[in-house]
CSV table of C-alpha atoms and ligand atoms in Angstrom, one decimal:
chain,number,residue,atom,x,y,z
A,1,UNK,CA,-12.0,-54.6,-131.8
A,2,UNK,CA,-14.7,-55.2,-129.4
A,3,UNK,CA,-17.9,-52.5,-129.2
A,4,UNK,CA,-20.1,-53.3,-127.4
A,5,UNK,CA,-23.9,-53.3,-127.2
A,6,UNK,CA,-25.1,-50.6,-124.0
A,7,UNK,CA,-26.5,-52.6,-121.1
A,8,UNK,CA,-29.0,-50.8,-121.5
A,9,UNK,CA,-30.3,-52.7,-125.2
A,10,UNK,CA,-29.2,-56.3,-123.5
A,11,UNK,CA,-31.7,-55.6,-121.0
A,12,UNK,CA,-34.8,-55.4,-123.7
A,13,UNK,CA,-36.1,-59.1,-124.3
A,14,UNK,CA,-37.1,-60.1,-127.4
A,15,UNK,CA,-40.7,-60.8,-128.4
A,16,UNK,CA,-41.3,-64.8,-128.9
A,17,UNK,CA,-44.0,-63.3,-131.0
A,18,UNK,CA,-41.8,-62.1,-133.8
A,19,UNK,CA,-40.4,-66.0,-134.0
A,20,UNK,CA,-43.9,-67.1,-133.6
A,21,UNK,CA,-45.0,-65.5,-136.4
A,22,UNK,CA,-42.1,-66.4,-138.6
A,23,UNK,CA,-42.6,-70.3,-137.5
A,24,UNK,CA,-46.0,-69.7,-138.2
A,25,UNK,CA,-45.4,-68.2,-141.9
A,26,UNK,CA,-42.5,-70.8,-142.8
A,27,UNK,CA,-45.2,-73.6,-141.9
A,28,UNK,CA,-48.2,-71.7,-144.2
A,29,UNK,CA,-50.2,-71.6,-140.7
A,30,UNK,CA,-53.3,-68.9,-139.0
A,31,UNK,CA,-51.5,-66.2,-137.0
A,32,UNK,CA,-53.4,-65.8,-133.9
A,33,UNK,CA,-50.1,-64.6,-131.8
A,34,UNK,CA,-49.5,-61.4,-133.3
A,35,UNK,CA,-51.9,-58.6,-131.9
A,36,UNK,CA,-52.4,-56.9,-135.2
A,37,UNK,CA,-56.3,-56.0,-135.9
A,38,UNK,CA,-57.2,-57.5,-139.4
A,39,UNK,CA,-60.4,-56.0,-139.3
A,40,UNK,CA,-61.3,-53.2,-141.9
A,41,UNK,CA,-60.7,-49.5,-141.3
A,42,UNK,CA,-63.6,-47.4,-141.6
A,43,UNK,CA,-64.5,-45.5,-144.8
A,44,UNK,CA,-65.2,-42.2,-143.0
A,45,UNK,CA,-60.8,-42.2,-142.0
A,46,UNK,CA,-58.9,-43.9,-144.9
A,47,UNK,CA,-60.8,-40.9,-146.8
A,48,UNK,CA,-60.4,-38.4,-144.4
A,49,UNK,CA,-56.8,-39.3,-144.4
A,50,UNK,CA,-56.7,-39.1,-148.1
A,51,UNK,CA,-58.1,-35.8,-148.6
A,52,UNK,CA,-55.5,-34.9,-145.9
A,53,UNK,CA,-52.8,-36.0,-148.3
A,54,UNK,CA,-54.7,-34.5,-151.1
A,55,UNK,CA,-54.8,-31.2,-149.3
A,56,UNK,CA,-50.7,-30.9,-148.7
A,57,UNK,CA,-51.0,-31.4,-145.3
A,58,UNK,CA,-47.5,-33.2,-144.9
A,59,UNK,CA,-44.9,-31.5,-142.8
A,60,UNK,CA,-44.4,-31.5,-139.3
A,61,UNK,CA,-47.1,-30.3,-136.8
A,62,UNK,CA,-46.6,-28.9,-133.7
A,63,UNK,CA,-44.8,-31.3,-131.5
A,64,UNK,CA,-47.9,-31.6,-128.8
A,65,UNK,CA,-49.8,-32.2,-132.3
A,66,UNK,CA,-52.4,-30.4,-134.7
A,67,UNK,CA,-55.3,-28.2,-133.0
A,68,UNK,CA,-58.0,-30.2,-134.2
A,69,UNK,CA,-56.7,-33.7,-133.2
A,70,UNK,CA,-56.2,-32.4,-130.0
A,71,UNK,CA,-59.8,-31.0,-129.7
A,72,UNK,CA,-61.5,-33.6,-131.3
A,73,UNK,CA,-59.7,-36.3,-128.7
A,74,UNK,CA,-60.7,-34.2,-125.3
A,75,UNK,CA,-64.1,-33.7,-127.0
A,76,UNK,CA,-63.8,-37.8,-127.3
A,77,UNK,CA,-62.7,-38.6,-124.0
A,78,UNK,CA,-65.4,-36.2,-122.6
A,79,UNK,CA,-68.0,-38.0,-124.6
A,80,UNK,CA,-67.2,-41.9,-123.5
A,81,UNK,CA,-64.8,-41.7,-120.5
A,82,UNK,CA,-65.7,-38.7,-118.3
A,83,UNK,CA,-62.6,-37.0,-118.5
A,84,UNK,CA,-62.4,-33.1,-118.4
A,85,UNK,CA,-59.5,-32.4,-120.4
A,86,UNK,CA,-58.8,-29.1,-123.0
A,87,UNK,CA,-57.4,-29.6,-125.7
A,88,UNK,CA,-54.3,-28.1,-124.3
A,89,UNK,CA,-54.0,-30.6,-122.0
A,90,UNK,CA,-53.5,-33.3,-124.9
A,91,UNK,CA,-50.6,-34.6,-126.8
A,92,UNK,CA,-50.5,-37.0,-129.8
A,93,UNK,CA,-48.1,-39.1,-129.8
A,94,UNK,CA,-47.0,-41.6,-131.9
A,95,UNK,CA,-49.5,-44.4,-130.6
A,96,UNK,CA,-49.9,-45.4,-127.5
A,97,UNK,CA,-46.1,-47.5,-127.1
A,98,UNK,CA,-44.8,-43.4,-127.9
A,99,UNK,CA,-47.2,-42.2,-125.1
A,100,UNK,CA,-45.1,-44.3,-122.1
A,101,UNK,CA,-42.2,-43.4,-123.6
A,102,UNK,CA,-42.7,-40.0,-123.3
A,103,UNK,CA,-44.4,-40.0,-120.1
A,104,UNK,CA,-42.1,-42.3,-118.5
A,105,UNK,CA,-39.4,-40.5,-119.4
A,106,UNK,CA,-40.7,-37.0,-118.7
A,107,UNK,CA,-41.6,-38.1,-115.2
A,108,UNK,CA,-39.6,-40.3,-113.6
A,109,UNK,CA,-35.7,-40.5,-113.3
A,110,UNK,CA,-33.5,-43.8,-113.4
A,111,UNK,CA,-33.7,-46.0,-110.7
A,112,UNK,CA,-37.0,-45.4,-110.3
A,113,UNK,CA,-39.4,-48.1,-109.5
A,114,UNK,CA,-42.7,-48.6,-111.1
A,115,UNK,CA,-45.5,-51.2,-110.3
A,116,UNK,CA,-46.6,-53.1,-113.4
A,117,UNK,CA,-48.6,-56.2,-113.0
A,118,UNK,CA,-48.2,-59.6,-114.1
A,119,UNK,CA,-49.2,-61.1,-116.6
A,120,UNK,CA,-48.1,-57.7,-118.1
A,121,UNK,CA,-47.6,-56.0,-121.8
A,122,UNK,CA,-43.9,-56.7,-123.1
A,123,UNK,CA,-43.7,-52.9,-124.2
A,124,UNK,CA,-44.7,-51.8,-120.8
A,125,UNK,CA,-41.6,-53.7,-119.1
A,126,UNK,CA,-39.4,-53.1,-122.0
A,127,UNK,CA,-40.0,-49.0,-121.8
A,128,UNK,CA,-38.9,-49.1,-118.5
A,129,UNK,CA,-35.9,-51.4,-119.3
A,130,UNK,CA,-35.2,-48.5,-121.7
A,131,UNK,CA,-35.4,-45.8,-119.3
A,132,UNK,CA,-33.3,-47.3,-116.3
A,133,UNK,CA,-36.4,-47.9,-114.2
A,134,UNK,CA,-37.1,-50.6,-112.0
A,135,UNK,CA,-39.7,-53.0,-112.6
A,136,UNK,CA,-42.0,-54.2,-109.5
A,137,UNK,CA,-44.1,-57.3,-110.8
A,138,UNK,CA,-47.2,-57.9,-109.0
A,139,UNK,CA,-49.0,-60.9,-110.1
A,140,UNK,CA,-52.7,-61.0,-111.2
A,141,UNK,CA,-54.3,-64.5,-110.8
A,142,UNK,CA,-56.5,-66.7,-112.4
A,143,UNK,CA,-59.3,-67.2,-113.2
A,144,UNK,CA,-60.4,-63.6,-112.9
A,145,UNK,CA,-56.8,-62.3,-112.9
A,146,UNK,CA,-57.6,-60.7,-109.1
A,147,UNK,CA,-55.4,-58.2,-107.5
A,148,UNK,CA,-53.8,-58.8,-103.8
A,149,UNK,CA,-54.0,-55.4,-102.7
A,150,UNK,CA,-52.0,-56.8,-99.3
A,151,UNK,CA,-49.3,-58.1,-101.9
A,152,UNK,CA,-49.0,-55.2,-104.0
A,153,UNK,CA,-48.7,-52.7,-100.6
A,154,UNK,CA,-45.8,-55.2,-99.5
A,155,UNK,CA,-44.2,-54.7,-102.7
A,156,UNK,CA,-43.7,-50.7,-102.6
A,157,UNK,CA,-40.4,-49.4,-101.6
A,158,UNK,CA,-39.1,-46.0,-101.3
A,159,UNK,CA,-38.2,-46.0,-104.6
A,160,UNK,CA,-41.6,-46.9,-105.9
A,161,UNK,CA,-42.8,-43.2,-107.6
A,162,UNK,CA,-45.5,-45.0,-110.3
A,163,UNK,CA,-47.7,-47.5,-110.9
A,164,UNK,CA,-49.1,-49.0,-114.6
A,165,UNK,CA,-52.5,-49.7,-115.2
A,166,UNK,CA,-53.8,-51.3,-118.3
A,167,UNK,CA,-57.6,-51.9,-118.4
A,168,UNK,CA,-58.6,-53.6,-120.4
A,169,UNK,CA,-55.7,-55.8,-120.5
A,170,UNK,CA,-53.3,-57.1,-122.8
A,171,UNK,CA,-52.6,-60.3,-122.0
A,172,UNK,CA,-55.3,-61.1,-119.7
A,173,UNK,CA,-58.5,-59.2,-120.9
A,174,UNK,CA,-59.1,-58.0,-117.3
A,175,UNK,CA,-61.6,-54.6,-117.0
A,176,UNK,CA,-60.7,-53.1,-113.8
A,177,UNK,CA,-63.5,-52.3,-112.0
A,178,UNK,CA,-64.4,-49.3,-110.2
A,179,UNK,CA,-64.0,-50.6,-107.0
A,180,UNK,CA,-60.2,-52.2,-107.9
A,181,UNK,CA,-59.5,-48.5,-109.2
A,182,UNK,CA,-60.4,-46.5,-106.2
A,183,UNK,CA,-58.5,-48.8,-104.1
A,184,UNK,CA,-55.9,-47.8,-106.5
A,185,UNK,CA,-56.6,-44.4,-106.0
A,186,UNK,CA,-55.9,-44.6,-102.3
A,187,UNK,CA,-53.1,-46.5,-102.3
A,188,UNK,CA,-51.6,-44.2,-105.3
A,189,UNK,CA,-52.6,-41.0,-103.0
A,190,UNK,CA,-51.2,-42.3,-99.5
A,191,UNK,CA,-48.1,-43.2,-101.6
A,192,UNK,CA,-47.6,-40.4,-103.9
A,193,UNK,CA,-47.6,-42.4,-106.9
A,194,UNK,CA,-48.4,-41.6,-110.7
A,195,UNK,CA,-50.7,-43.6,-112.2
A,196,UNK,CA,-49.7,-44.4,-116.0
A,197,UNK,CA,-52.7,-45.8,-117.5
A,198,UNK,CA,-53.2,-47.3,-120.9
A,199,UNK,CA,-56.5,-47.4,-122.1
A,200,UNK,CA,-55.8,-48.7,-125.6
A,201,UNK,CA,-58.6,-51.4,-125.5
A,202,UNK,CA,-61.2,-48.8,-124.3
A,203,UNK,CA,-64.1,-49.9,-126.7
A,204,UNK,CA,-63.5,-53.8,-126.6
A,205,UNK,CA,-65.2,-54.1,-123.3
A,206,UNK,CA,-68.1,-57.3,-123.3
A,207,UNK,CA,-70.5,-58.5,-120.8
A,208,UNK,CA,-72.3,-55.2,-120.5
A,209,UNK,CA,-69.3,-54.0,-118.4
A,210,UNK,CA,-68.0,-51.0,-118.5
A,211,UNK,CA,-65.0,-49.3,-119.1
A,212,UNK,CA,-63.8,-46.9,-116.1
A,213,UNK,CA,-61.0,-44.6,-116.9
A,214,UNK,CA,-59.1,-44.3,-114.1
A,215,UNK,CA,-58.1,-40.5,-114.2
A,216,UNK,CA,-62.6,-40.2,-113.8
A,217,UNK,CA,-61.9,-41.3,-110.1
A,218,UNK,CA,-62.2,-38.8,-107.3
A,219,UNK,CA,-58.3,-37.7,-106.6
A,220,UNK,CA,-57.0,-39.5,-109.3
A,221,UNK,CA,-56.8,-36.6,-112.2
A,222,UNK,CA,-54.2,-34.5,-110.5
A,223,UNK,CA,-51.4,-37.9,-110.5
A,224,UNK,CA,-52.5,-39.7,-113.9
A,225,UNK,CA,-51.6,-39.8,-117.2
A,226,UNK,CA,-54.1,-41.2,-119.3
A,227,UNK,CA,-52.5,-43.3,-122.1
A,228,UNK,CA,-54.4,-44.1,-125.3
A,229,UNK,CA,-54.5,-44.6,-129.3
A,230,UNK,CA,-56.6,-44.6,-132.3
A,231,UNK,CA,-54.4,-47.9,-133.3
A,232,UNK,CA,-57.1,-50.2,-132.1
A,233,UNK,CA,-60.1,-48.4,-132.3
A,234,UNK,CA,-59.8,-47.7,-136.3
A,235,UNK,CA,-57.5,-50.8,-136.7
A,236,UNK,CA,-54.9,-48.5,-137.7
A,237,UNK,CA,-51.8,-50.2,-136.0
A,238,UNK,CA,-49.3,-48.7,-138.7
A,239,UNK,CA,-50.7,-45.1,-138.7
A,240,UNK,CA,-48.8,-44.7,-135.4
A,241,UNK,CA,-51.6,-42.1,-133.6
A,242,UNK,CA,-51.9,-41.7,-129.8
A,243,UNK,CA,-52.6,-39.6,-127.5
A,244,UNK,CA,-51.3,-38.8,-123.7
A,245,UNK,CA,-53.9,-36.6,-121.6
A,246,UNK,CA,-52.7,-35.5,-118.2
A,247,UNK,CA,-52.7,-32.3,-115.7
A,248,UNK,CA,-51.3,-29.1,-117.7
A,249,UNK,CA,-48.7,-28.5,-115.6
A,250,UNK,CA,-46.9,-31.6,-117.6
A,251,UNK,CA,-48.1,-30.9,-121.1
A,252,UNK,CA,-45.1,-29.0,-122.3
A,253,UNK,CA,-42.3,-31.2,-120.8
A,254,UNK,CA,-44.2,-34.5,-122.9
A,255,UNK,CA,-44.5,-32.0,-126.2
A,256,UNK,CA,-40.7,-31.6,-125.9
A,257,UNK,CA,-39.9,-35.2,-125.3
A,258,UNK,CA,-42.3,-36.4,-128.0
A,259,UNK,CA,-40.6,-33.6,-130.2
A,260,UNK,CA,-37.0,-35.0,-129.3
A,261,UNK,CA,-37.6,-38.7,-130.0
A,262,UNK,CA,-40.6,-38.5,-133.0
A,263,UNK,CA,-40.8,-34.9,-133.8
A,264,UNK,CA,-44.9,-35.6,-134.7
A,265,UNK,CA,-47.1,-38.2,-135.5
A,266,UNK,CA,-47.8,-38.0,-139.1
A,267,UNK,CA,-49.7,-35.0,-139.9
A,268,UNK,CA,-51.9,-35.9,-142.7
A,269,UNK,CA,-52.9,-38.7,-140.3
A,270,UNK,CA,-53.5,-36.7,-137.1
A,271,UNK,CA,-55.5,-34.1,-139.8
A,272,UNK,CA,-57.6,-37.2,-140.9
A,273,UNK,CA,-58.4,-38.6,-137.7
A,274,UNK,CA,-59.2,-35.3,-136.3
A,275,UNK,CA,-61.8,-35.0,-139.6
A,276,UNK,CA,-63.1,-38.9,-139.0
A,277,UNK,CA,-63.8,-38.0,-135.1
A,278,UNK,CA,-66.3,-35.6,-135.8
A,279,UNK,CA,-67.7,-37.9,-138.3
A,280,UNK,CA,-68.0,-41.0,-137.2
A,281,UNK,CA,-71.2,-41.8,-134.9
A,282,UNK,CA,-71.8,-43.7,-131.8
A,283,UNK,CA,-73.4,-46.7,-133.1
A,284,UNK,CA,-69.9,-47.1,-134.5
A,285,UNK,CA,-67.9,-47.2,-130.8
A,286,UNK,CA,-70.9,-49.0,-129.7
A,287,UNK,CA,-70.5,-51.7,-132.3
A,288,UNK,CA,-67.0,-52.5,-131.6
A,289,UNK,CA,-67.8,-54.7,-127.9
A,290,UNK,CA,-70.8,-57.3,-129.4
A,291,UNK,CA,-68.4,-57.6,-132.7
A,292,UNK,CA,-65.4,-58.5,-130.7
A,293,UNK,CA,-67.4,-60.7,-127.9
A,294,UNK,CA,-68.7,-62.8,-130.7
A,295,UNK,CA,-64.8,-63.0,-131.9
A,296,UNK,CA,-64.3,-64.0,-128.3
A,297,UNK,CA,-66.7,-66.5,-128.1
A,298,UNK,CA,-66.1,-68.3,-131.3
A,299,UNK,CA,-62.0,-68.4,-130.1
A,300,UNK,CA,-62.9,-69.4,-126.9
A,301,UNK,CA,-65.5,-72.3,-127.8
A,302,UNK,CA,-63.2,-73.7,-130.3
A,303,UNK,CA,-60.0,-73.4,-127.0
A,304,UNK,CA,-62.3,-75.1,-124.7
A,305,UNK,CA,-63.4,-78.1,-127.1
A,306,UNK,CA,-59.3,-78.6,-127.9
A,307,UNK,CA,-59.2,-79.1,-124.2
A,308,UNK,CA,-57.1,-75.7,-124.1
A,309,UNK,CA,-59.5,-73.9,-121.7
A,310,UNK,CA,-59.2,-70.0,-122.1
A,311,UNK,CA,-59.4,-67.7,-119.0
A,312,UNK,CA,-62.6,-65.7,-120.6
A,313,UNK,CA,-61.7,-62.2,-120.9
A,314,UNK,CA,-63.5,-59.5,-120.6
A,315,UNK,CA,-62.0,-56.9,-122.9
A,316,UNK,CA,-59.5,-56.2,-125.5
A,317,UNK,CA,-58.7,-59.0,-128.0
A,318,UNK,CA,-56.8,-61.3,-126.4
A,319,UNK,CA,-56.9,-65.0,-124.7
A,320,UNK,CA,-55.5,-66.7,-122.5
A,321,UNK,CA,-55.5,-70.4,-122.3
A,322,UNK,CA,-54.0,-73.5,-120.6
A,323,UNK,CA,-51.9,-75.5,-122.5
A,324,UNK,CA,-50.5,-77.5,-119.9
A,325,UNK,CA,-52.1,-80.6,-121.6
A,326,UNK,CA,-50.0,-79.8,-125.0
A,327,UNK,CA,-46.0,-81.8,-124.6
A,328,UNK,CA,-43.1,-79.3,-123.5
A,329,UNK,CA,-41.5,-78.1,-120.7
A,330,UNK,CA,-41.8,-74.3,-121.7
A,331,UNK,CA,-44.7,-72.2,-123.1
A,332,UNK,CA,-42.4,-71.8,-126.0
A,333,UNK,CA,-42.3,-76.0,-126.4
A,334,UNK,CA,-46.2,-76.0,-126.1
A,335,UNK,CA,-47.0,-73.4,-128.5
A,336,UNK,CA,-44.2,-74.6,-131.4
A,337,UNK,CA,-46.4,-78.7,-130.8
A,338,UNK,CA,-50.3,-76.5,-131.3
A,339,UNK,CA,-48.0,-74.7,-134.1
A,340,UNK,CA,-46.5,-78.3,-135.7
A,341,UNK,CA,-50.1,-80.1,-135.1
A,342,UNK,CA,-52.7,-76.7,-136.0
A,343,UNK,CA,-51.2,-74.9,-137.7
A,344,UNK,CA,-52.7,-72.2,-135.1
A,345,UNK,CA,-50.2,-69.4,-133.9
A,346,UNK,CA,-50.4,-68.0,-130.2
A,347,UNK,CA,-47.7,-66.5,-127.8
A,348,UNK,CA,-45.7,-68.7,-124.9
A,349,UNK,CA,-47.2,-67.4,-121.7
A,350,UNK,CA,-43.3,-66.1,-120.8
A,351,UNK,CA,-43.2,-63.3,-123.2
A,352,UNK,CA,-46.0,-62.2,-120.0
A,353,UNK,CA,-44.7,-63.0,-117.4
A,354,UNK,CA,-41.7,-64.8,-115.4
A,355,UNK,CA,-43.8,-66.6,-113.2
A,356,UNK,CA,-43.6,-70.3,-113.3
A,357,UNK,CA,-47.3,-70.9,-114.1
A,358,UNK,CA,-46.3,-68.7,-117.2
A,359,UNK,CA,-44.9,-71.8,-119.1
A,360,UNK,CA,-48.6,-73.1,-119.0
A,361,UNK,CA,-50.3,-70.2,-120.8
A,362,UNK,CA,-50.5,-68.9,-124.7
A,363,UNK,CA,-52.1,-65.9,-125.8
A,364,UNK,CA,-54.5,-66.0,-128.7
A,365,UNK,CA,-55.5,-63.1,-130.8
A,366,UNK,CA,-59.4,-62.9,-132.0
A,367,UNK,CA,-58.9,-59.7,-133.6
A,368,UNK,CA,-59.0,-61.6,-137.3
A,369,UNK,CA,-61.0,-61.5,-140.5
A,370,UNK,CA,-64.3,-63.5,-140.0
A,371,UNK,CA,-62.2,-66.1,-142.5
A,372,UNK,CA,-59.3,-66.4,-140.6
A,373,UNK,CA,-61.2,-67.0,-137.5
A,374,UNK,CA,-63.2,-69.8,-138.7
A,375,UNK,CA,-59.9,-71.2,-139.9
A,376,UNK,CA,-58.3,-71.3,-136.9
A,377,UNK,CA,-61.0,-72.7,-134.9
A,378,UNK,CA,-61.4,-75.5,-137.5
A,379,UNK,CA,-57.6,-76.0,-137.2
A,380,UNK,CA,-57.8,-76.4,-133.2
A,381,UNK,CA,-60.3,-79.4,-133.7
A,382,UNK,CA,-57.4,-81.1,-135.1
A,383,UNK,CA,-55.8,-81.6,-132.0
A,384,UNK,CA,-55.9,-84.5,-130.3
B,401,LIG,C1,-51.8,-52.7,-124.0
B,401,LIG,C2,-51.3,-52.1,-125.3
B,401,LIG,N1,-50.8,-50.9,-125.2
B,401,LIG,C3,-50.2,-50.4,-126.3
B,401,LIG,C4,-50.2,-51.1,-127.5
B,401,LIG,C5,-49.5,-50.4,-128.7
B,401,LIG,O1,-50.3,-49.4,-129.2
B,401,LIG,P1,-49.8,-48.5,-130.4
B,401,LIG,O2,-49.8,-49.3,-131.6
B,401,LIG,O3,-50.8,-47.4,-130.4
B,401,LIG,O4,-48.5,-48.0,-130.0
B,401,LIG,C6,-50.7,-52.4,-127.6
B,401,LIG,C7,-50.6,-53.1,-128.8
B,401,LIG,O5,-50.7,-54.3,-128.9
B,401,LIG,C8,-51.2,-52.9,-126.4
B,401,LIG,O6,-51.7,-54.1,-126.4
């Protein structure tokens, strides 16, 4: 008897980086390809959640989320984005991978199209896989990872109802500035576009630059939903805590949708982090850029001496670099020789993008322990 697996699951590609990071434990090696944050979780919300536990705060919330989370994020996004959100017009999801789900889904209908540029987050095209929308790729290019604005207006069809920003980005590390994102705004206003933006990296911005949250722009509030978590920010990747912020008139259609596929994010957690919000100062937010630019630099130093050269970025915690020196015909080829030779981990530029070029580009993660940092860039001066 044959059943089948839907279309639908055929069309969702694989990360290389779960094989990467099995290669990369079968051969004892550093694990720069997976984008987990090894970095420690502040005292002020593992206790927070604790006393959370402690206080039997475990059954379901309310589907758009607990009071107080959703307070203490528009009180957040007030204090270090601009945005002028109540706290009705939040809900937490479960992180930031749950918030496009919902959205996507709440929003748009299949067939859809939706802009996502290239080199782009797997999840990103994956969720719309999921959904039956329609991918439009618009490539980014090195070294700064510009935008064609010419290009992307050519690639708009009828169908074309959204458009995904990620700033800073994962792969490429690219802020958008404000000047990208108003010509965004006008293009997503002349075209009657949503604008799902995922805002993730926020406080892993270097250079002094800043980080511009798209929905701050003049017209842009009504047609964006702003996409974010906690999951970098407090290096809690496994809590599952995000959060979609967008016009009111949308806030119960996500709430049901994010009640339908999670029910809630974990209370205790959302209690917690609602507890560790209020608490936590802002030498803390403002620590997280210069610790993460000195990550960068150390990565990108030891890239550049190995003859890898990184495209700098300017935000979140990945880099790119060139491997095109390294033997293979595919990304895949080039990362499993640094892998074999290194012992170093990173992520075939394909898993990005289905460009050509892509084949030439891995993705390494500086988001380590000071340890396994200086491990890794010891291991890349092995390579001939
Ligand atoms: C751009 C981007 N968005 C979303 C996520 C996932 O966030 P979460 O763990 O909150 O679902 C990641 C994680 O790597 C990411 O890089």
């Amino acid at each position: 008897m044959e059943l089948p697996v839907s279309q639908r699951s055929r069309r969702i590609r694989l990360s290389p980086i779960r094989s990467m990071t099995v290669e990369c434990a079968r051969v004892g090696g550093i694990n720069l390809a997976q984008g987990v944050c090894d970095t420690p979780v502040p005292e002020a919300v593992r206790r927070a959640a604790q006393q959370a536990i402690e206080a039997g705060e475990n059954v379901y919330s309310r589907s758009e989320g607990c009071d107080e989370l959703r307070a203490a994020l528009a009180e957040k996004m007030r204090r270090h984005n601009g945005l002028d959100y109540s706290p009705d017009e939040v809900v937490v999801t479960n992180g930031a991978t749950g918030s496009l789900y919902v959205a996507a889904m709440g929003l748009l209908d299949p067939g859809d199209e939706v802009v996502l540029f290239e080199p782009y987050y797997g999840y990103h095209l994956n969720t719309l896989e999921a959904l039956d929308l329609g991918a439009i790729l618009v490539p980014t290019r090195p070294p700064d990872w510009e935008l064609d604005f010419d290009e992307l207006e050519t690639a708009l069809t009828p169908r074309t109802r959204g458009i995904v920003i990620n700033t800073p980005s994962n792969p490429t590390g690219k802020v958008f500035s404000r000047a990208e994102l108003a010509a965004l705004a006008e293009l997503a206003e002349r075209r009657d576009l949503i604008v799902f933006t995922d805002e993730v990296y926020e406080h892993f911005v270097f250079d002094g630059l800043d980080h511009v949250s798209p929905a701050s722009l003049p017209g842009l509030r009504e047609r964006t939903v702003t996409m974010s978590a906690l999951s970098k920010t407090f290096a809690i990747t496994g809590w599952r805590l995000g959060w979609i912020a967008a016009d009111a008139r949308w806030t119960q259609t996500f709430a049901a949708l994010n009640d339908l596929v999670y029910v809630c994010a974990p209370t205790p957690l959302q209690q917690g982090c609602a507890r560790a919000l209020a608490l936590l100062d802002e030498d803390y937010y403002r620590g997280i850029g210069p610790e993460y630019q000195a990550k960068r630099d150390q990565l990108c130093r030891a890239l550049e001496r190995a003859g890898l050269t990184p495209f700098v970025p300017q935000g979140s915690y990945f880099a790119l670099a060139d491997l095109s020196r390294l033997p293979g015909e595919t990304g895949m080829e080039r990362a499993m020789h640094l892998l074999r030779v290194t012992g170093v981990a990173c992520v075939p530029g394909e898993a990005f993008s289905e460009r050509p070029e892509a084949h030439a580009l891995g993705r390494f993660c500086f988001g380590k322990t000071p340890a396994d940092l200086d491990e890794a860039c010891r291991s890349l001066a092995g390579l001939d």
